[in-house]
CSV table of C-alpha atoms in Angstrom, one decimal:
chain,number,residue,atom,x,y,z
A,1,MET,CA,1.3,-10.0,3.1
A,2,ALA,CA,5.1,-9.5,3.3
A,3,LEU,CA,6.6,-6.1,2.9
A,4,THR,CA,8.4,-6.9,-0.4
A,5,ARG,CA,10.6,-4.6,-2.3
A,6,GLU,CA,7.9,-4.0,-4.9
A,7,ARG,CA,5.3,-3.1,-2.2
A,8,ARG,CA,7.8,-0.9,-0.5
A,9,ARG,CA,8.4,0.9,-3.8
A,10,THR,CA,4.7,1.4,-4.4
A,11,ILE,CA,4.3,2.9,-1.0
A,12,LEU,CA,7.2,5.2,-1.4
A,13,ILE,CA,6.3,6.4,-4.9
A,14,LEU,CA,3.0,7.6,-3.4
A,15,ALA,CA,4.2,8.7,0.0
A,16,LEU,CA,7.5,10.4,-0.8
A,17,PRO,CA,6.0,13.4,-2.6
A,18,ILE,CA,3.5,13.8,0.3
A,19,ILE,CA,6.4,13.5,2.7
A,20,GLY,CA,8.2,16.2,0.7
A,21,GLY,CA,5.2,18.5,0.9
A,22,MET,CA,4.9,17.8,4.7
A,23,ILE,CA,8.6,18.6,5.2
A,24,SER,CA,8.2,21.8,3.3
A,25,GLN,CA,5.3,22.6,5.7
A,26,ASN,CA,7.7,21.8,8.6
A,27,VAL,CA,10.3,24.1,7.2
A,28,LEU,CA,7.7,26.9,6.8
A,29,ASN,CA,6.5,26.3,10.4
A,30,LEU,CA,10.0,26.4,11.8
A,31,VAL,CA,11.2,29.4,9.8
A,32,ASP,CA,8.0,31.2,10.8
A,33,THR,CA,8.6,30.4,14.4
A,34,ALA,CA,12.2,31.5,14.3
A,35,MET,CA,11.2,34.8,12.6
A,36,VAL,CA,8.4,35.5,15.0
A,37,GLY,CA,10.5,34.3,18.0
A,38,ALA,CA,12.9,37.2,17.4
A,39,LEU,CA,10.0,39.5,18.3
A,40,GLY,CA,9.7,38.0,21.9
A,41,ASN,CA,7.8,35.5,23.9
A,42,GLU,CA,4.5,37.5,23.7
A,43,ALA,CA,4.6,37.4,19.9
A,44,LEU,CA,5.5,33.7,19.9
A,45,GLY,CA,2.6,32.9,22.3
A,46,ALA,CA,0.2,35.1,20.3
A,47,VAL,CA,1.0,33.3,17.0
A,48,GLY,CA,0.4,30.0,18.8
A,49,PHE,CA,-3.0,31.1,20.1
A,50,GLY,CA,-3.9,32.8,16.8
A,51,GLY,CA,-2.8,29.8,14.7
A,52,PHE,CA,-4.9,27.4,16.6
A,53,ALA,CA,-7.9,29.8,16.5
A,54,ASN,CA,-7.5,29.9,12.7
A,55,PHE,CA,-7.3,26.0,12.7
A,56,ILE,CA,-10.7,26.1,14.5
A,57,ALA,CA,-12.1,28.5,11.9
A,58,ILE,CA,-11.1,26.3,8.9
A,59,ALA,CA,-11.5,22.9,10.6
A,60,PHE,CA,-14.6,21.9,8.8
A,61,ILE,CA,-13.5,22.8,5.3
A,62,THR,CA,-10.2,21.0,5.8
A,63,GLY,CA,-12.3,17.8,6.3
A,64,LEU,CA,-13.3,18.1,2.7
A,65,ALA,CA,-9.9,16.6,1.8
A,66,THR,CA,-11.0,13.3,3.5
A,67,GLY,CA,-14.3,13.1,1.6
A,68,VAL,CA,-12.7,14.0,-1.8
A,69,GLN,CA,-9.8,11.6,-1.4
A,70,ALA,CA,-11.9,8.6,-0.2
A,71,MET,CA,-14.4,9.1,-3.1
A,72,VAL,CA,-11.7,9.8,-5.8
A,73,ALA,CA,-9.6,6.8,-4.7
A,74,ARG,CA,-12.7,4.5,-4.8
A,75,ARG,CA,-13.6,5.8,-8.4
A,76,HIS,CA,-10.0,5.3,-9.4
A,77,GLY,CA,-10.0,1.7,-8.2
A,78,GLU,CA,-13.3,1.1,-10.0
A,79,GLU,CA,-11.7,2.6,-13.2
A,80,ARG,CA,-14.5,5.2,-13.5
A,81,HIS,CA,-11.8,7.7,-14.6
A,82,ASP,CA,-14.2,10.1,-16.4
A,83,GLU,CA,-15.9,10.8,-13.0
A,84,SER,CA,-12.9,11.0,-10.8
A,85,ALA,CA,-12.8,14.8,-10.6
A,86,VAL,CA,-16.5,15.2,-9.8
A,87,PRO,CA,-16.0,14.9,-6.1
A,88,LEU,CA,-13.3,17.6,-6.4
A,89,ASN,CA,-15.9,19.9,-8.0
A,90,GLY,CA,-18.1,19.3,-5.0
A,91,GLY,CA,-15.3,20.0,-2.6
A,92,LEU,CA,-14.5,23.3,-4.3
A,93,MET,CA,-18.1,24.3,-4.2
A,94,LEU,CA,-18.4,23.5,-0.5
A,95,SER,CA,-15.2,25.3,0.4
A,96,LEU,CA,-16.7,28.5,-1.1
A,97,LEU,CA,-20.1,28.2,0.5
A,98,ILE,CA,-18.6,27.4,4.0
A,99,GLY,CA,-15.3,29.3,3.9
A,100,LEU,CA,-16.6,32.8,3.0
A,101,PRO,CA,-19.0,33.3,6.0
A,102,VAL,CA,-16.5,31.7,8.3
A,103,SER,CA,-13.8,34.1,7.3
A,104,LEU,CA,-16.0,37.1,7.9
A,105,LEU,CA,-17.3,35.9,11.2
A,106,PHE,CA,-13.9,35.1,12.8
A,107,ALA,CA,-12.3,38.3,11.4
A,108,ALA,CA,-15.1,40.3,13.1
A,109,LEU,CA,-14.8,38.4,16.5
A,110,ALA,CA,-11.0,38.2,16.7
A,111,PRO,CA,-10.3,41.6,18.4
A,112,THR,CA,-12.8,40.9,21.2
A,113,VAL,CA,-12.3,37.2,21.9
A,114,PHE,CA,-8.6,36.9,22.7
A,115,PRO,CA,-8.5,39.5,25.6
A,116,LEU,CA,-11.2,37.4,27.3
A,117,ILE,CA,-9.2,34.1,27.2
A,118,THR,CA,-5.7,35.1,28.1
A,119,SER,CA,-4.4,37.0,31.1
A,120,ASP,CA,-1.6,38.6,29.1
A,121,ALA,CA,-3.0,41.7,27.4
A,122,GLU,CA,-0.2,41.9,24.8
A,123,VAL,CA,-0.6,38.3,23.8
A,124,GLY,CA,-4.3,38.8,23.4
A,125,ARG,CA,-3.9,41.9,21.3
A,126,LEU,CA,-1.3,40.4,19.0
A,127,ALA,CA,-3.3,37.1,18.6
A,128,GLY,CA,-6.3,39.1,17.5
A,129,ASP,CA,-4.2,41.0,15.0
A,130,TYR,CA,-2.8,37.7,13.6
A,131,LEU,CA,-6.1,35.9,13.3
A,132,GLN,CA,-8.0,38.8,11.6
A,133,ILE,CA,-5.7,38.6,8.6
A,134,ARG,CA,-4.9,34.9,8.6
A,135,VAL,CA,-8.6,33.8,8.6
A,136,LEU,CA,-9.4,35.7,5.4
A,137,SER,CA,-7.8,33.0,3.3
A,138,ALA,CA,-10.2,30.3,4.6
A,139,VAL,CA,-11.8,29.7,1.1
A,140,PHE,CA,-8.4,29.2,-0.5
A,141,ILE,CA,-7.3,26.8,2.3
A,142,GLY,CA,-10.5,24.7,1.8
A,143,ALA,CA,-9.9,24.6,-1.9
A,144,ASN,CA,-6.3,23.6,-1.5
A,145,PHE,CA,-7.3,20.7,0.8
A,146,ALA,CA,-9.9,19.5,-1.8
A,147,PHE,CA,-7.2,19.6,-4.5
A,148,ARG,CA,-4.8,17.7,-2.2
A,149,GLY,CA,-7.5,15.0,-1.7
A,150,TYR,CA,-7.9,14.7,-5.5
A,151,TRP,CA,-4.2,14.4,-6.4
A,152,ASN,CA,-3.5,11.9,-3.7
A,153,GLY,CA,-6.7,9.9,-4.6
A,154,VAL,CA,-5.5,9.4,-8.2
A,155,SER,CA,-2.0,8.6,-7.1
A,156,ARG,CA,-0.5,11.9,-8.5
A,157,SER,CA,0.9,13.2,-5.3
A,158,GLY,CA,3.8,14.8,-7.2
A,159,VAL,CA,1.4,17.6,-8.3
A,160,TYR,CA,0.6,18.2,-4.6
A,161,PHE,CA,4.4,18.2,-3.8
A,162,ARG,CA,5.3,20.7,-6.5
A,163,THR,CA,2.6,23.1,-5.7
A,164,ILE,CA,3.0,23.1,-1.9
A,165,VAL,CA,6.8,23.6,-2.2
A,166,VAL,CA,6.2,26.8,-4.3
A,167,MET,CA,3.5,28.0,-1.8
A,168,HIS,CA,5.8,27.5,1.2
A,169,ALA,CA,8.8,29.1,-0.5
A,170,LEU,CA,6.7,32.1,-1.3
A,171,ASN,CA,5.4,32.2,2.2
A,172,ILE,CA,8.9,32.2,3.7
A,173,LEU,CA,9.9,35.0,1.3
A,174,LEU,CA,6.9,37.1,2.2
A,175,ASN,CA,7.4,36.5,5.9
A,176,TRP,CA,11.0,37.6,5.6
A,177,LEU,CA,9.9,40.8,3.9
A,178,LEU,CA,6.9,41.6,6.0
A,179,ILE,CA,7.7,40.5,9.6
A,180,HIS,CA,10.8,42.6,10.1
A,181,GLY,CA,10.5,45.0,7.1
A,182,ASN,CA,13.4,43.8,4.9
A,183,LEU,CA,14.2,45.4,1.5
A,184,GLY,CA,12.2,48.4,2.4
A,185,MET,CA,8.9,46.7,3.1
A,186,PRO,CA,6.9,47.7,6.1
A,187,ALA,CA,7.7,45.9,9.4
A,188,LEU,CA,4.3,44.4,10.3
A,189,GLY,CA,5.3,41.9,13.0
A,190,VAL,CA,2.8,39.2,13.6
A,191,ARG,CA,0.5,40.9,11.0
A,192,GLY,CA,3.2,40.3,8.4
A,193,ALA,CA,3.4,36.6,9.3
A,194,ALA,CA,-0.4,36.3,8.8
A,195,LEU,CA,-0.4,38.3,5.6
A,196,GLY,CA,2.4,36.3,4.0
A,197,THR,CA,0.6,33.0,4.8
A,198,ALA,CA,-2.7,34.3,3.4
A,199,ILE,CA,-1.2,35.5,0.1
A,200,ALA,CA,0.7,32.2,-0.3
A,201,ASN,CA,-2.5,30.2,0.2
A,202,ALA,CA,-4.2,32.2,-2.6
A,203,VAL,CA,-1.3,31.7,-5.0
A,204,GLY,CA,-1.3,28.0,-4.3
A,205,CYS,CA,-5.0,27.7,-5.1
A,206,MET,CA,-4.4,29.3,-8.4
A,207,LEU,CA,-1.5,27.0,-9.2
A,208,TYR,CA,-3.7,23.9,-8.3
A,209,ALA,CA,-6.5,25.1,-10.6
A,210,VAL,CA,-4.1,25.7,-13.6
A,211,GLN,CA,-2.7,22.2,-13.2
A,212,ALA,CA,-6.2,20.7,-12.9
A,213,PHE,CA,-7.3,22.3,-16.1
A,214,VAL,CA,-4.4,20.4,-17.8
A,215,LEU,CA,-4.5,17.1,-16.0
A,216,ALA,CA,-8.0,16.6,-14.7
A,217,ARG,CA,-10.4,17.9,-17.4
A,218,ASP,CA,-10.9,14.3,-18.7
A,219,GLY,CA,-12.0,13.4,-15.2
A,220,GLY,CA,-14.7,16.1,-15.2
A,221,PHE,CA,-12.9,19.0,-13.6
A,222,LEU,CA,-15.3,22.0,-13.7
A,223,ARG,CA,-17.4,20.2,-16.3
A,224,ALA,CA,-20.1,18.6,-14.1
A,225,LEU,CA,-21.6,19.5,-10.8
A,226,PRO,CA,-21.9,16.6,-8.3
A,227,ASP,CA,-25.3,15.1,-8.1
A,228,ARG,CA,-27.3,14.9,-4.9
A,229,ALA,CA,-26.0,11.4,-4.1
A,230,THR,CA,-22.4,12.4,-4.5
A,231,LEU,CA,-22.8,15.5,-2.3
A,232,ALA,CA,-24.6,13.4,0.3
A,233,THR,CA,-21.7,10.9,0.4
A,234,MET,CA,-19.1,13.6,0.5
A,235,LEU,CA,-20.9,15.3,3.4
A,236,ARG,CA,-21.2,11.9,5.2
A,237,LEU,CA,-17.5,11.5,4.9
A,238,ALA,CA,-16.3,15.1,5.2
A,239,GLY,CA,-18.8,16.0,8.0
A,240,PRO,CA,-17.3,13.8,10.7
A,241,ALA,CA,-13.8,14.5,9.5
A,242,GLY,CA,-14.5,18.2,9.7
A,243,LEU,CA,-16.0,17.9,13.1
A,244,GLN,CA,-13.0,15.9,14.2
A,245,SER,CA,-10.7,18.6,12.9
A,246,PHE,CA,-12.8,21.3,14.6
A,247,PHE,CA,-12.8,19.5,18.0
A,248,PHE,CA,-9.0,18.8,17.6
A,249,ALA,CA,-8.3,22.4,16.9
A,250,GLY,CA,-10.5,23.5,19.8
A,251,GLY,CA,-8.8,21.0,22.0
A,252,MET,CA,-5.4,22.3,21.0
A,253,PHE,CA,-6.6,25.8,21.8
A,254,CYS,CA,-7.7,24.6,25.2
A,255,PHE,CA,-4.4,23.0,25.6
A,256,PHE,CA,-2.6,26.3,25.0
A,257,TRP,CA,-5.0,27.9,27.5
A,258,ILE,CA,-4.1,25.2,30.1
A,259,VAL,CA,-0.4,25.8,29.5
A,260,GLU,CA,-1.0,29.6,29.6
A,261,GLN,CA,-2.3,29.2,33.2
A,262,MET,CA,1.2,27.9,34.0
A,263,GLY,CA,3.0,31.0,32.6
A,264,THR,CA,4.0,32.9,29.4
A,265,ALA,CA,7.3,31.0,29.2
A,266,GLU,CA,5.4,27.7,29.2
A,267,VAL,CA,3.3,29.0,26.3
A,268,ALA,CA,6.4,30.1,24.3
A,269,ALA,CA,8.0,26.7,25.0
A,270,THR,CA,4.8,24.8,24.0
A,271,ASN,CA,4.5,26.7,20.7
A,272,VAL,CA,8.0,25.6,19.7
A,273,LEU,CA,7.4,22.1,21.0
A,274,VAL,CA,4.2,21.8,18.9
A,275,ASN,CA,6.0,23.0,15.8
A,276,LEU,CA,8.9,20.5,16.4
A,277,PHE,CA,6.3,17.8,17.0
A,278,LEU,CA,4.9,18.6,13.5
A,279,VAL,CA,8.4,18.2,12.0
A,280,PHE,CA,8.3,14.5,12.9
A,281,ILE,CA,4.5,13.7,12.9
A,282,LEU,CA,3.6,15.4,9.5
A,283,PRO,CA,5.7,12.9,7.5
A,284,GLY,CA,4.0,10.2,9.5
A,285,MET,CA,0.7,11.7,8.5
A,286,ALA,CA,2.0,11.5,4.9
A,287,PHE,CA,2.3,7.8,5.2
A,288,GLY,CA,-1.2,7.8,6.5
A,289,LEU,CA,-2.5,9.7,3.5
A,290,ALA,CA,-0.7,7.2,1.2
A,291,SER,CA,-2.4,4.4,3.0
A,292,ALA,CA,-5.8,6.0,2.6
A,293,SER,CA,-5.3,6.1,-1.2
A,294,LEU,CA,-4.1,2.5,-1.4
A,295,VAL,CA,-6.9,1.3,0.9
A,296,GLY,CA,-9.6,3.2,-1.1
A,297,GLN,CA,-8.3,2.0,-4.5
A,298,SER,CA,-8.1,-1.6,-3.2
A,299,LEU,CA,-11.7,-1.4,-2.0
A,300,GLY,CA,-12.7,0.0,-5.4
A,301,ARG,CA,-11.4,-3.2,-6.9
A,302,GLY,CA,-13.4,-5.2,-4.4
A,303,ASN,CA,-10.3,-6.5,-2.6
A,304,ALA,CA,-10.6,-6.0,1.2
A,305,GLY,CA,-7.7,-8.3,1.9
A,306,GLU,CA,-5.4,-6.2,-0.3
A,307,ALA,CA,-6.6,-3.1,1.6
A,308,ARG,CA,-5.8,-4.7,4.9
A,309,GLY,CA,-2.3,-5.6,3.7
A,310,TRP,CA,-1.5,-2.2,2.5
A,311,ALA,CA,-2.4,-0.5,5.8
A,312,LEU,CA,-0.2,-2.9,7.8
A,313,ASP,CA,2.7,-2.5,5.3
A,314,VAL,CA,2.5,1.3,5.4
A,315,ALA,CA,2.4,1.3,9.2
A,316,THR,CA,5.5,-1.0,9.4
A,317,LEU,CA,7.5,1.1,7.0
A,318,GLY,CA,6.3,4.5,8.3
A,319,GLY,CA,6.9,3.6,12.0
A,320,ALA,CA,10.4,2.3,11.4
A,321,THR,CA,11.3,5.4,9.3
A,322,MET,CA,9.9,8.0,11.6
A,323,GLY,CA,11.1,6.2,14.8
A,324,SER,CA,14.7,6.2,13.6
A,325,LEU,CA,14.6,10.0,12.9
A,326,ALA,CA,12.9,10.8,16.2
A,327,LEU,CA,15.4,8.8,18.2
A,328,LEU,CA,18.2,10.9,16.7
A,329,GLY,CA,16.3,14.1,17.6
A,330,ALA,CA,15.8,12.9,21.2
A,331,LEU,CA,19.6,12.6,21.7
A,332,VAL,CA,20.3,16.2,20.8
A,333,PRO,CA,17.2,18.2,22.0
A,334,ASP,CA,19.1,21.5,22.5
A,335,ALA,CA,20.2,21.5,18.8
A,336,LEU,CA,16.5,21.5,17.9
A,337,LEU,CA,15.4,24.1,20.5
A,338,THR,CA,18.0,26.8,20.5
A,339,PRO,CA,17.3,28.1,16.9
A,340,PHE,CA,13.8,29.1,18.1
A,341,LEU,CA,14.1,29.8,21.8
A,342,HIS,CA,16.6,32.5,22.9
A,343,ASP,CA,16.0,32.4,26.6
A,344,PRO,CA,18.1,29.7,28.4
A,345,GLU,CA,15.4,29.1,31.0
A,346,VAL,CA,12.8,28.5,28.4
A,347,VAL,CA,15.1,26.0,26.6
A,348,ALA,CA,15.6,24.2,29.9
A,349,LEU,CA,11.8,24.1,30.3
A,350,ALA,CA,11.3,22.5,26.9
A,351,ARG,CA,14.1,20.0,26.9
A,352,TRP,CA,12.5,17.0,28.6
A,353,PRO,CA,9.0,17.6,27.0
A,354,LEU,CA,10.8,17.4,23.6
A,355,ARG,CA,12.4,14.1,24.5
A,356,ILE,CA,9.1,12.7,25.7
A,357,LEU,CA,7.2,13.6,22.5
A,358,LEU,CA,10.0,12.4,20.2
A,359,LEU,CA,10.2,9.0,21.9
A,360,GLY,CA,6.4,8.5,21.1
A,361,ILE,CA,6.7,9.3,17.4
A,362,VAL,CA,6.5,5.6,16.4
A,363,VAL,CA,3.2,5.2,18.2
A,364,ASP,CA,1.9,8.5,16.6
A,365,THR,CA,2.9,7.3,13.1
A,366,VAL,CA,1.2,3.9,13.4
A,367,GLY,CA,-1.8,5.7,14.8
A,368,SER,CA,-1.9,8.1,11.9
A,369,VAL,CA,-1.7,5.3,9.4
A,370,MET,CA,-4.5,3.4,11.0
A,371,MET,CA,-6.7,6.4,11.4
A,372,ASN,CA,-6.2,7.5,7.7
A,373,SER,CA,-6.7,3.9,6.5
A,374,LEU,CA,-10.1,4.0,8.2
A,375,LEU,CA,-10.9,7.3,6.6
A,376,GLY,CA,-9.8,6.0,3.2
A,377,ALA,CA,-12.3,3.1,3.7
A,378,GLY,CA,-15.0,5.6,4.6
A,379,ASP,CA,-15.3,5.0,8.3
A,380,ALA,CA,-15.1,8.7,9.3
A,381,ARG,CA,-17.7,8.5,12.0
A,382,THR,CA,-15.8,6.0,14.1
A,383,VAL,CA,-12.5,7.9,13.7
A,384,MET,CA,-14.3,11.1,14.9
A,385,ALA,CA,-15.8,9.4,17.9
A,386,VAL,CA,-12.5,7.9,19.1
A,387,ALA,CA,-10.4,11.0,18.4
A,388,VAL,CA,-12.9,13.5,20.1
A,389,THR,CA,-13.5,11.3,23.1
A,390,MET,CA,-9.8,10.6,23.7
A,391,GLN,CA,-8.8,14.3,23.4
A,392,TRP,CA,-11.7,16.0,25.3
A,393,PHE,CA,-12.6,13.4,27.9
A,394,VAL,CA,-9.2,11.9,28.6
A,395,PHE,CA,-6.2,14.1,27.7
A,396,LEU,CA,-7.5,17.7,28.4
A,397,PRO,CA,-8.9,16.9,31.9
A,398,VAL,CA,-5.7,15.1,32.8
A,399,ALA,CA,-3.5,17.9,31.4
A,400,PHE,CA,-5.4,20.5,33.4
A,401,LEU,CA,-5.2,18.3,36.6
A,402,VAL,CA,-1.4,17.7,36.4
A,403,GLY,CA,-0.5,21.1,35.1
A,404,PRO,CA,-2.4,24.1,36.7
A,405,VAL,CA,-4.1,22.2,39.5
A,406,LEU,CA,-1.4,20.0,40.9
A,407,GLY,CA,1.5,22.2,39.6
A,408,LEU,CA,3.6,19.2,38.3
A,409,GLY,CA,5.1,21.3,35.5
A,410,LEU,CA,5.3,21.2,31.7
A,411,VAL,CA,6.9,17.7,31.7
A,412,SER,CA,3.8,16.1,33.3
A,413,VAL,CA,1.5,17.7,30.7
A,414,TRP,CA,3.6,16.2,27.8
A,415,ILE,CA,3.7,12.8,29.5
A,416,ALA,CA,-0.1,12.9,29.6
A,417,GLN,CA,-0.1,13.8,25.9
A,418,SER,CA,2.1,10.7,25.1
A,419,VAL,CA,-0.1,8.3,27.1
A,420,TYR,CA,-3.3,9.6,25.4
A,421,ARG,CA,-1.8,9.1,22.0
A,422,LEU,CA,-0.7,5.6,22.9
A,423,ILE,CA,-4.3,4.6,24.0
A,424,GLN,CA,-5.8,6.2,20.9
A,425,THR,CA,-3.4,4.3,18.6
A,426,THR,CA,-4.3,1.0,20.3
A,427,ILE,CA,-8.0,1.7,19.7
A,428,PHE,CA,-7.5,2.4,16.0
A,429,VAL,CA,-5.4,-0.7,15.5
A,430,THR,CA,-8.1,-2.8,17.2
A,431,ILE,CA,-10.9,-1.3,15.1
A,432,TRP,CA,-8.8,-2.0,11.9
A,433,ARG,CA,-8.3,-5.6,12.8
A,434,ARG,CA,-12.0,-6.2,13.3
A,435,GLY,CA,-12.6,-5.3,9.6
A,436,ARG,CA,-16.0,-3.7,9.7
A,437,TRP,CA,-14.7,-0.9,7.5
A,438,SER,CA,-14.6,-3.3,4.5
A,439,ARG,CA,-18.4,-3.2,4.2
A,440,ILE,CA,-18.8,0.6,3.9
A,441,ARG,CA,-20.0,2.0,0.6
A,442,VAL,CA,-18.5,5.1,-0.8
């Protein structure tokens, strides 16, 4: 199918609010990084370590979004609108059952774990302080991901956009107040950054719930518990997605550990590089989430050809859009780095890695669209197998070899990252073309 004006309009109506939400996430990440960066390299490295440890803690419950979105989109395409919110109810229930014990466990372990995995005692102490507070909002994060899956699945991504912008604006305000102690508030440093994020997640969850009472009650929101078959299907979809997120988060944690073996300056540079990477890849992921909904709805109507066409059109539009923006960024790397890195030597260290990761954004966007299209079709196991294998058995060993072992520097590590993402995207495109996903029941 040709990418007509009407199809482009359909994609953008669904994708733009998600992109807006992702951009607000980017703004939050960058403002957070800038505020913490003023505390020094140790604080910046600690928040990087603590943030990815928190990602590990909440990884499984964030996978609930995949299960909820795939099932809701399929019900929407089947026009079973009175059942569309039942998967959301299941996601909220699972977020509570899983998130609460995870919060308590990681909060208890945080002070003792970090000193064992980093050679910098101050980084370890600060990372433990950060994680202890941040992880306490795991239940709210799981619920927020389930709500996101529902709103995207029913093509009401504007609700997600409005809510997440309020959340992130509140988060920035709280961080401004609590990190450095503005307006008479206590100066809590990295603890303030964690507390601001935790409070914002709780407020966002309440906002989602209020809107669901107004807009999703006809779909069964909090009116019916999911039956055994619905829960089984959700776990079949969310389980692999959650495990993938868990291993991805664990892999990023190992990546930071690998970089930490190269020096504290390299950790500080990598923390900023990862956040800048998210500036460009999160909108690409938004195109992927839009494709997941369009694919699921098409399969709900029994039209696999339409689903195939949507994925290819979203990949084309998303790749062209994000590639153009990334190319501009690659031309002026210092303009992106200097607001967050205040040491000229660290800026010089990050300059070429930033160019390398930006020049690979087209590949990352296409890979994200294809990956999420497979998730929208219900092929979560294949996605997990590919993603985990590529990260743990290809990228991390190579990064360790070229970085700490051979001492080839930070540039070599980011070249390895770009090559790994290229191979992974090629695999997802090949799987999509084979079309086995079209026979999966959700």
